[in-house]
Amino acid sequence: MLTRALLLRVAGPSLLMSLVFLVSCAAAAMYLSRRQAATVRSLDDSLRSRRIVDDLLGDLDALVVIALDGSGGDGASGLHEHFRGLLDESRRNLQGADEARLVDRLEAGFAQYLASTAAPGRAGLAILETEIRAAARELDLESARETARAQAAMHRTASWMVWGLAGVGAAATAAGLLIGYGVVRGLERMVIQAEQMAGVGQIAAGMAHELRNPLTAISMLVQLQREKAQEGGLPAEDLQVIEQEIGRMEERLNAFLDFARPARPRWRLVDLVETTAQTLALMQGRASKQRVDLKFHSPAAPVLVEADAEQIGRVLINLGLNALDAMPRGGRLDVELEQEPDGSVELTVNDTGPGVDPKHLLRLFEPFFTSKEAGLGLGLPISQRIARDHGGSLHAVNRPEGGAAFILRLPAVARAARPV
Ligand code: ADP
């Protein structure tokens, strides 16, 4: 279930990143649109000034024809007015200092020309052809340059837009990947923490449960003694109970520690025939007492594995004692050791007890799972961990002929897991 904190941790960074992204995209879009509008405006202006220059040059040609003709008159004054109007329009549409200077020159030339028309002769023609035409040509060139500049600026803005769009796409993809990676890492850490916490909680609960009973027994005895303090020391039976309970607590604490902090295997080349025989010998006494027929079926040759003999011995003791627990009224305990052609080894502990209750089969290796009144439920989890530390496995089956079988598999020497 997603808690609010988890949701905040997962969704928070992505929301923040998206917001930052949105704001930067909006700012970039605004900047580009302003730039685009400005370049369009300056292109319009430069095109307009080109049109005016074209008209000025047209008027100039007509004025030259009139001056050559020497007629003057009505046509000339209309043309003069038109020319004047074009100069005014030019002034309103100026594109920088160069154009202003040229329009000044045109106006001065035009004024000179108008003054010359008062007197007869060809002075006006000379002014038109030299001063005014030169200035008009320069203005034409200048406005052509301005148009080219405006077009280049427009292309630049367009290519900025393309790059901007590609940048936004790439940044969005990268941000998505980054956020995804961050979220997955965060979740992973949280899951690991949650698992660790659950493990710690489980061990603490099991430990509290296991230590509470002996502690209650001890404290009851001590309390009782305090109430009748005048009678002297504790009776021998009570002291024995206290000693037993303390022993039980010690044993349980050691099992907890084994489970919580397993020792690293000390690797040696081990003959499993020898290790198994020695370990089973330790259980022979209890087996005989319970009328359990204990047999070891081993190959004639040594079975060599790379292992920690002490840890393998502990697995065997756990499995053997469980088998004996399952056969309180006698039975058969058969331990079989076989080496496969590939060098791997199978050690099976078979009993003739009632077998494992099918509904318990999946839970046998869970820490603290026990069906016994005084059981701790750590023998099988510890044994399975040892098997895995050796690169092998441990699992349980119910035998078709009755009873349970626990199978320990260990890899061949070359494949055995070795710590670095
Ligand atoms: P414990 O012996 O303290 O209960 P284990 O982890 O060694 O803890 O065993 C867990 C449970 O597995 C036992 O309580 C029992 O129910 C079951 N079990 C283990 N070995 C056998 C077996 N040979 N036959 C039947 N049940 C078994």
JSON list of N, CA and C in Angstrom, two decimals, residues 329-372:
[
{"chain": "A", "resi": 329, "resn": "ARG", "atom": "N", "xyz": [8.60, -43.05, 19.62]},
{"chain": "A", "resi": 329, "resn": "ARG", "atom": "CA", "xyz": [8.40, -44.47, 19.97]},
{"chain": "A", "resi": 329, "resn": "ARG", "atom": "C", "xyz": [9.15, -45.40, 19.04]},
{"chain": "A", "resi": 330, "resn": "GLY", "atom": "N", "xyz": [10.33, -44.96, 18.65]},
{"chain": "A", "resi": 330, "resn": "GLY", "atom": "CA", "xyz": [11.19, -45.83, 17.85]},
{"chain": "A", "resi": 330, "resn": "GLY", "atom": "C", "xyz": [10.93, -45.71, 16.35]},
{"chain": "A", "resi": 331, "resn": "GLY", "atom": "N", "xyz": [11.85, -46.30, 15.59]},
{"chain": "A", "resi": 331, "resn": "GLY", "atom": "CA", "xyz": [11.72, -46.25, 14.14]},
{"chain": "A", "resi": 331, "resn": "GLY", "atom": "C", "xyz": [13.08, -46.43, 13.50]},
{"chain": "A", "resi": 332, "resn": "ARG", "atom": "N", "xyz": [13.21, -45.91, 12.25]},
{"chain": "A", "resi": 332, "resn": "ARG", "atom": "CA", "xyz": [14.51, -46.08, 11.58]},
{"chain": "A", "resi": 332, "resn": "ARG", "atom": "C", "xyz": [15.00, -44.73, 11.06]},
{"chain": "A", "resi": 333, "resn": "LEU", "atom": "N", "xyz": [16.26, -44.51, 11.33]},
{"chain": "A", "resi": 333, "resn": "LEU", "atom": "CA", "xyz": [16.87, -43.26, 10.83]},
{"chain": "A", "resi": 333, "resn": "LEU", "atom": "C", "xyz": [17.99, -43.66, 9.87]},
{"chain": "A", "resi": 334, "resn": "ASP", "atom": "N", "xyz": [17.74, -43.44, 8.56]},
{"chain": "A", "resi": 334, "resn": "ASP", "atom": "CA", "xyz": [18.73, -43.84, 7.55]},
{"chain": "A", "resi": 334, "resn": "ASP", "atom": "C", "xyz": [19.38, -42.62, 6.93]},
{"chain": "A", "resi": 335, "resn": "VAL", "atom": "N", "xyz": [20.68, -42.53, 7.06]},
{"chain": "A", "resi": 335, "resn": "VAL", "atom": "CA", "xyz": [21.40, -41.42, 6.46]},
{"chain": "A", "resi": 335, "resn": "VAL", "atom": "C", "xyz": [22.16, -41.95, 5.24]},
{"chain": "A", "resi": 336, "resn": "GLU", "atom": "N", "xyz": [21.86, -41.35, 4.06]},
{"chain": "A", "resi": 336, "resn": "GLU", "atom": "CA", "xyz": [22.49, -41.85, 2.83]},
{"chain": "A", "resi": 336, "resn": "GLU", "atom": "C", "xyz": [23.38, -40.76, 2.23]},
{"chain": "A", "resi": 337, "resn": "LEU", "atom": "N", "xyz": [24.58, -41.19, 1.86]},
{"chain": "A", "resi": 337, "resn": "LEU", "atom": "CA", "xyz": [25.51, -40.23, 1.24]},
{"chain": "A", "resi": 337, "resn": "LEU", "atom": "C", "xyz": [25.85, -40.73, -0.16]},
{"chain": "A", "resi": 338, "resn": "GLU", "atom": "N", "xyz": [25.64, -39.86, -1.15]},
{"chain": "A", "resi": 338, "resn": "GLU", "atom": "CA", "xyz": [25.93, -40.28, -2.54]},
{"chain": "A", "resi": 338, "resn": "GLU", "atom": "C", "xyz": [26.67, -39.18, -3.26]},
{"chain": "A", "resi": 339, "resn": "GLN", "atom": "N", "xyz": [27.63, -39.62, -4.08]},
{"chain": "A", "resi": 339, "resn": "GLN", "atom": "CA", "xyz": [28.32, -38.61, -4.91]},
{"chain": "A", "resi": 339, "resn": "GLN", "atom": "C", "xyz": [27.90, -38.82, -6.36]},
{"chain": "A", "resi": 340, "resn": "GLU", "atom": "N", "xyz": [27.43, -37.75, -6.98]},
{"chain": "A", "resi": 340, "resn": "GLU", "atom": "CA", "xyz": [26.96, -37.83, -8.38]},
{"chain": "A", "resi": 340, "resn": "GLU", "atom": "C", "xyz": [28.18, -37.87, -9.30]},
{"chain": "A", "resi": 341, "resn": "PRO", "atom": "N", "xyz": [27.98, -38.34, -10.55]},
{"chain": "A", "resi": 341, "resn": "PRO", "atom": "CA", "xyz": [29.12, -38.39, -11.48]},
{"chain": "A", "resi": 341, "resn": "PRO", "atom": "C", "xyz": [29.78, -37.02, -11.68]},
{"chain": "A", "resi": 342, "resn": "ASP", "atom": "N", "xyz": [29.01, -35.94, -11.55]},
{"chain": "A", "resi": 342, "resn": "ASP", "atom": "CA", "xyz": [29.62, -34.61, -11.75]},
{"chain": "A", "resi": 342, "resn": "ASP", "atom": "C", "xyz": [30.38, -34.13, -10.50]},
{"chain": "A", "resi": 343, "resn": "GLY", "atom": "N", "xyz": [30.43, -34.96, -9.46]},
{"chain": "A", "resi": 343, "resn": "GLY", "atom": "CA", "xyz": [31.19, -34.58, -8.26]},
{"chain": "A", "resi": 343, "resn": "GLY", "atom": "C", "xyz": [30.34, -33.97, -7.17]},
{"chain": "A", "resi": 344, "resn": "SER", "atom": "N", "xyz": [29.10, -33.55, -7.50]},
{"chain": "A", "resi": 344, "resn": "SER", "atom": "CA", "xyz": [28.25, -32.96, -6.45]},
{"chain": "A", "resi": 344, "resn": "SER", "atom": "C", "xyz": [27.76, -34.07, -5.50]},
{"chain": "A", "resi": 345, "resn": "VAL", "atom": "N", "xyz": [27.32, -33.64, -4.33]},
{"chain": "A", "resi": 345, "resn": "VAL", "atom": "CA", "xyz": [27.04, -34.62, -3.27]},
{"chain": "A", "resi": 345, "resn": "VAL", "atom": "C", "xyz": [25.61, -34.47, -2.77]},
{"chain": "A", "resi": 346, "resn": "GLU", "atom": "N", "xyz": [24.98, -35.60, -2.43]},
{"chain": "A", "resi": 346, "resn": "GLU", "atom": "CA", "xyz": [23.63, -35.58, -1.88]},
{"chain": "A", "resi": 346, "resn": "GLU", "atom": "C", "xyz": [23.64, -36.35, -0.57]},
{"chain": "A", "resi": 347, "resn": "LEU", "atom": "N", "xyz": [23.26, -35.67, 0.51]},
{"chain": "A", "resi": 347, "resn": "LEU", "atom": "CA", "xyz": [23.21, -36.31, 1.82]},
{"chain": "A", "resi": 347, "resn": "LEU", "atom": "C", "xyz": [21.75, -36.30, 2.27]},
{"chain": "A", "resi": 348, "resn": "THR", "atom": "N", "xyz": [21.15, -37.49, 2.41]},
{"chain": "A", "resi": 348, "resn": "THR", "atom": "CA", "xyz": [19.72, -37.54, 2.73]},
{"chain": "A", "resi": 348, "resn": "THR", "atom": "C", "xyz": [19.50, -38.13, 4.11]},
{"chain": "A", "resi": 349, "resn": "VAL", "atom": "N", "xyz": [18.65, -37.47, 4.91]},
{"chain": "A", "resi": 349, "resn": "VAL", "atom": "CA", "xyz": [18.31, -37.97, 6.24]},
{"chain": "A", "resi": 349, "resn": "VAL", "atom": "C", "xyz": [16.86, -38.45, 6.18]},
{"chain": "A", "resi": 350, "resn": "ASN", "atom": "N", "xyz": [16.65, -39.76, 6.22]},
{"chain": "A", "resi": 350, "resn": "ASN", "atom": "CA", "xyz": [15.30, -40.35, 6.11]},
{"chain": "A", "resi": 350, "resn": "ASN", "atom": "C", "xyz": [14.85, -40.82, 7.49]},
{"chain": "A", "resi": 351, "resn": "ASP", "atom": "N", "xyz": [13.58, -40.57, 7.84]},
{"chain": "A", "resi": 351, "resn": "ASP", "atom": "CA", "xyz": [13.06, -41.16, 9.08]},
{"chain": "A", "resi": 351, "resn": "ASP", "atom": "C", "xyz": [11.75, -41.88, 8.78]},
{"chain": "A", "resi": 352, "resn": "THR", "atom": "N", "xyz": [11.26, -42.60, 9.80]},
{"chain": "A", "resi": 352, "resn": "THR", "atom": "CA", "xyz": [10.00, -43.33, 9.62]},
{"chain": "A", "resi": 352, "resn": "THR", "atom": "C", "xyz": [8.94, -42.75, 10.56]},
{"chain": "A", "resi": 353, "resn": "GLY", "atom": "N", "xyz": [9.06, -41.44, 10.83]},
{"chain": "A", "resi": 353, "resn": "GLY", "atom": "CA", "xyz": [8.07, -40.76, 11.67]},
{"chain": "A", "resi": 353, "resn": "GLY", "atom": "C", "xyz": [6.80, -40.48, 10.87]},
{"chain": "A", "resi": 354, "resn": "PRO", "atom": "N", "xyz": [5.97, -39.56, 11.37]},
{"chain": "A", "resi": 354, "resn": "PRO", "atom": "CA", "xyz": [4.69, -39.27, 10.70]},
{"chain": "A", "resi": 354, "resn": "PRO", "atom": "C", "xyz": [4.87, -38.42, 9.43]},
{"chain": "A", "resi": 355, "resn": "GLY", "atom": "N", "xyz": [6.08, -37.93, 9.18]},
{"chain": "A", "resi": 355, "resn": "GLY", "atom": "CA", "xyz": [6.29, -37.04, 8.03]},
{"chain": "A", "resi": 355, "resn": "GLY", "atom": "C", "xyz": [5.88, -35.62, 8.41]},
{"chain": "A", "resi": 356, "resn": "VAL", "atom": "N", "xyz": [6.12, -34.71, 7.45]},
{"chain": "A", "resi": 356, "resn": "VAL", "atom": "CA", "xyz": [5.78, -33.30, 7.73]},
{"chain": "A", "resi": 356, "resn": "VAL", "atom": "C", "xyz": [4.32, -33.07, 7.33]},
{"chain": "A", "resi": 357, "resn": "ASP", "atom": "N", "xyz": [3.59, -32.44, 8.25]},
{"chain": "A", "resi": 357, "resn": "ASP", "atom": "CA", "xyz": [2.20, -32.09, 7.94]},
{"chain": "A", "resi": 357, "resn": "ASP", "atom": "C", "xyz": [2.20, -31.27, 6.63]},
{"chain": "A", "resi": 358, "resn": "PRO", "atom": "N", "xyz": [1.44, -31.73, 5.59]},
{"chain": "A", "resi": 358, "resn": "PRO", "atom": "CA", "xyz": [1.51, -31.04, 4.27]},
{"chain": "A", "resi": 358, "resn": "PRO", "atom": "C", "xyz": [1.30, -29.53, 4.38]},
{"chain": "A", "resi": 359, "resn": "LYS", "atom": "N", "xyz": [0.47, -29.10, 5.34]},
{"chain": "A", "resi": 359, "resn": "LYS", "atom": "CA", "xyz": [0.24, -27.64, 5.38]},
{"chain": "A", "resi": 359, "resn": "LYS", "atom": "C", "xyz": [1.44, -26.90, 6.00]},
{"chain": "A", "resi": 360, "resn": "HIS", "atom": "N", "xyz": [2.38, -27.66, 6.59]},
{"chain": "A", "resi": 360, "resn": "HIS", "atom": "CA", "xyz": [3.58, -27.03, 7.14]},
{"chain": "A", "resi": 360, "resn": "HIS", "atom": "C", "xyz": [4.76, -27.05, 6.17]},
{"chain": "A", "resi": 361, "resn": "LEU", "atom": "N", "xyz": [4.61, -27.87, 5.09]},
{"chain": "A", "resi": 361, "resn": "LEU", "atom": "CA", "xyz": [5.78, -28.09, 4.20]},
{"chain": "A", "resi": 361, "resn": "LEU", "atom": "C", "xyz": [6.40, -26.79, 3.69]},
{"chain": "A", "resi": 362, "resn": "LEU", "atom": "N", "xyz": [5.53, -25.81, 3.36]},
{"chain": "A", "resi": 362, "resn": "LEU", "atom": "CA", "xyz": [6.04, -24.56, 2.80]},
{"chain": "A", "resi": 362, "resn": "LEU", "atom": "C", "xyz": [6.64, -23.63, 3.86]},
{"chain": "A", "resi": 363, "resn": "ARG", "atom": "N", "xyz": [6.33, -23.90, 5.13]},
{"chain": "A", "resi": 363, "resn": "ARG", "atom": "CA", "xyz": [6.76, -22.96, 6.18]},
{"chain": "A", "resi": 363, "resn": "ARG", "atom": "C", "xyz": [7.95, -23.48, 6.99]},
{"chain": "A", "resi": 364, "resn": "LEU", "atom": "N", "xyz": [8.39, -24.73, 6.70]},
{"chain": "A", "resi": 364, "resn": "LEU", "atom": "CA", "xyz": [9.42, -25.35, 7.53]},
{"chain": "A", "resi": 364, "resn": "LEU", "atom": "C", "xyz": [10.67, -24.49, 7.72]},
{"chain": "A", "resi": 365, "resn": "PHE", "atom": "N", "xyz": [11.05, -23.77, 6.64]},
{"chain": "A", "resi": 365, "resn": "PHE", "atom": "CA", "xyz": [12.33, -23.05, 6.68]},
{"chain": "A", "resi": 365, "resn": "PHE", "atom": "C", "xyz": [12.16, -21.58, 7.10]},
{"chain": "A", "resi": 366, "resn": "GLU", "atom": "N", "xyz": [10.94, -21.24, 7.49]},
{"chain": "A", "resi": 366, "resn": "GLU", "atom": "CA", "xyz": [10.71, -19.87, 8.01]},
{"chain": "A", "resi": 366, "resn": "GLU", "atom": "C", "xyz": [11.29, -19.77, 9.41]},
{"chain": "A", "resi": 367, "resn": "PRO", "atom": "N", "xyz": [12.00, -18.66, 9.72]},
{"chain": "A", "resi": 367, "resn": "PRO", "atom": "CA", "xyz": [12.51, -18.50, 11.09]},
{"chain": "A", "resi": 367, "resn": "PRO", "atom": "C", "xyz": [11.37, -18.56, 12.10]},
{"chain": "A", "resi": 368, "resn": "PHE", "atom": "N", "xyz": [11.59, -19.26, 13.19]},
{"chain": "A", "resi": 368, "resn": "PHE", "atom": "CA", "xyz": [10.64, -19.39, 14.32]},
{"chain": "A", "resi": 368, "resn": "PHE", "atom": "C", "xyz": [9.41, -20.23, 14.01]},
{"chain": "A", "resi": 369, "resn": "PHE", "atom": "N", "xyz": [9.41, -20.91, 12.85]},
{"chain": "A", "resi": 369, "resn": "PHE", "atom": "CA", "xyz": [8.27, -21.82, 12.65]},
{"chain": "A", "resi": 369, "resn": "PHE", "atom": "C", "xyz": [8.56, -23.12, 13.40]},
{"chain": "A", "resi": 370, "resn": "THR", "atom": "N", "xyz": [7.67, -23.49, 14.30]},
{"chain": "A", "resi": 370, "resn": "THR", "atom": "CA", "xyz": [7.85, -24.75, 15.03]},
{"chain": "A", "resi": 370, "resn": "THR", "atom": "C", "xyz": [6.49, -25.35, 15.35]},
{"chain": "A", "resi": 371, "resn": "SER", "atom": "N", "xyz": [6.44, -26.69, 15.36]},
{"chain": "A", "resi": 371, "resn": "SER", "atom": "CA", "xyz": [5.20, -27.35, 15.77]},
{"chain": "A", "resi": 371, "resn": "SER", "atom": "C", "xyz": [5.40, -28.01, 17.14]},
{"chain": "A", "resi": 372, "resn": "LYS", "atom": "N", "xyz": [6.62, -27.77, 17.71]},
{"chain": "A", "resi": 372, "resn": "LYS", "atom": "CA", "xyz": [6.93, -28.44, 18.99]},
{"chain": "A", "resi": 372, "resn": "LYS", "atom": "C", "xyz": [6.67, -27.49, 20.15]}
]
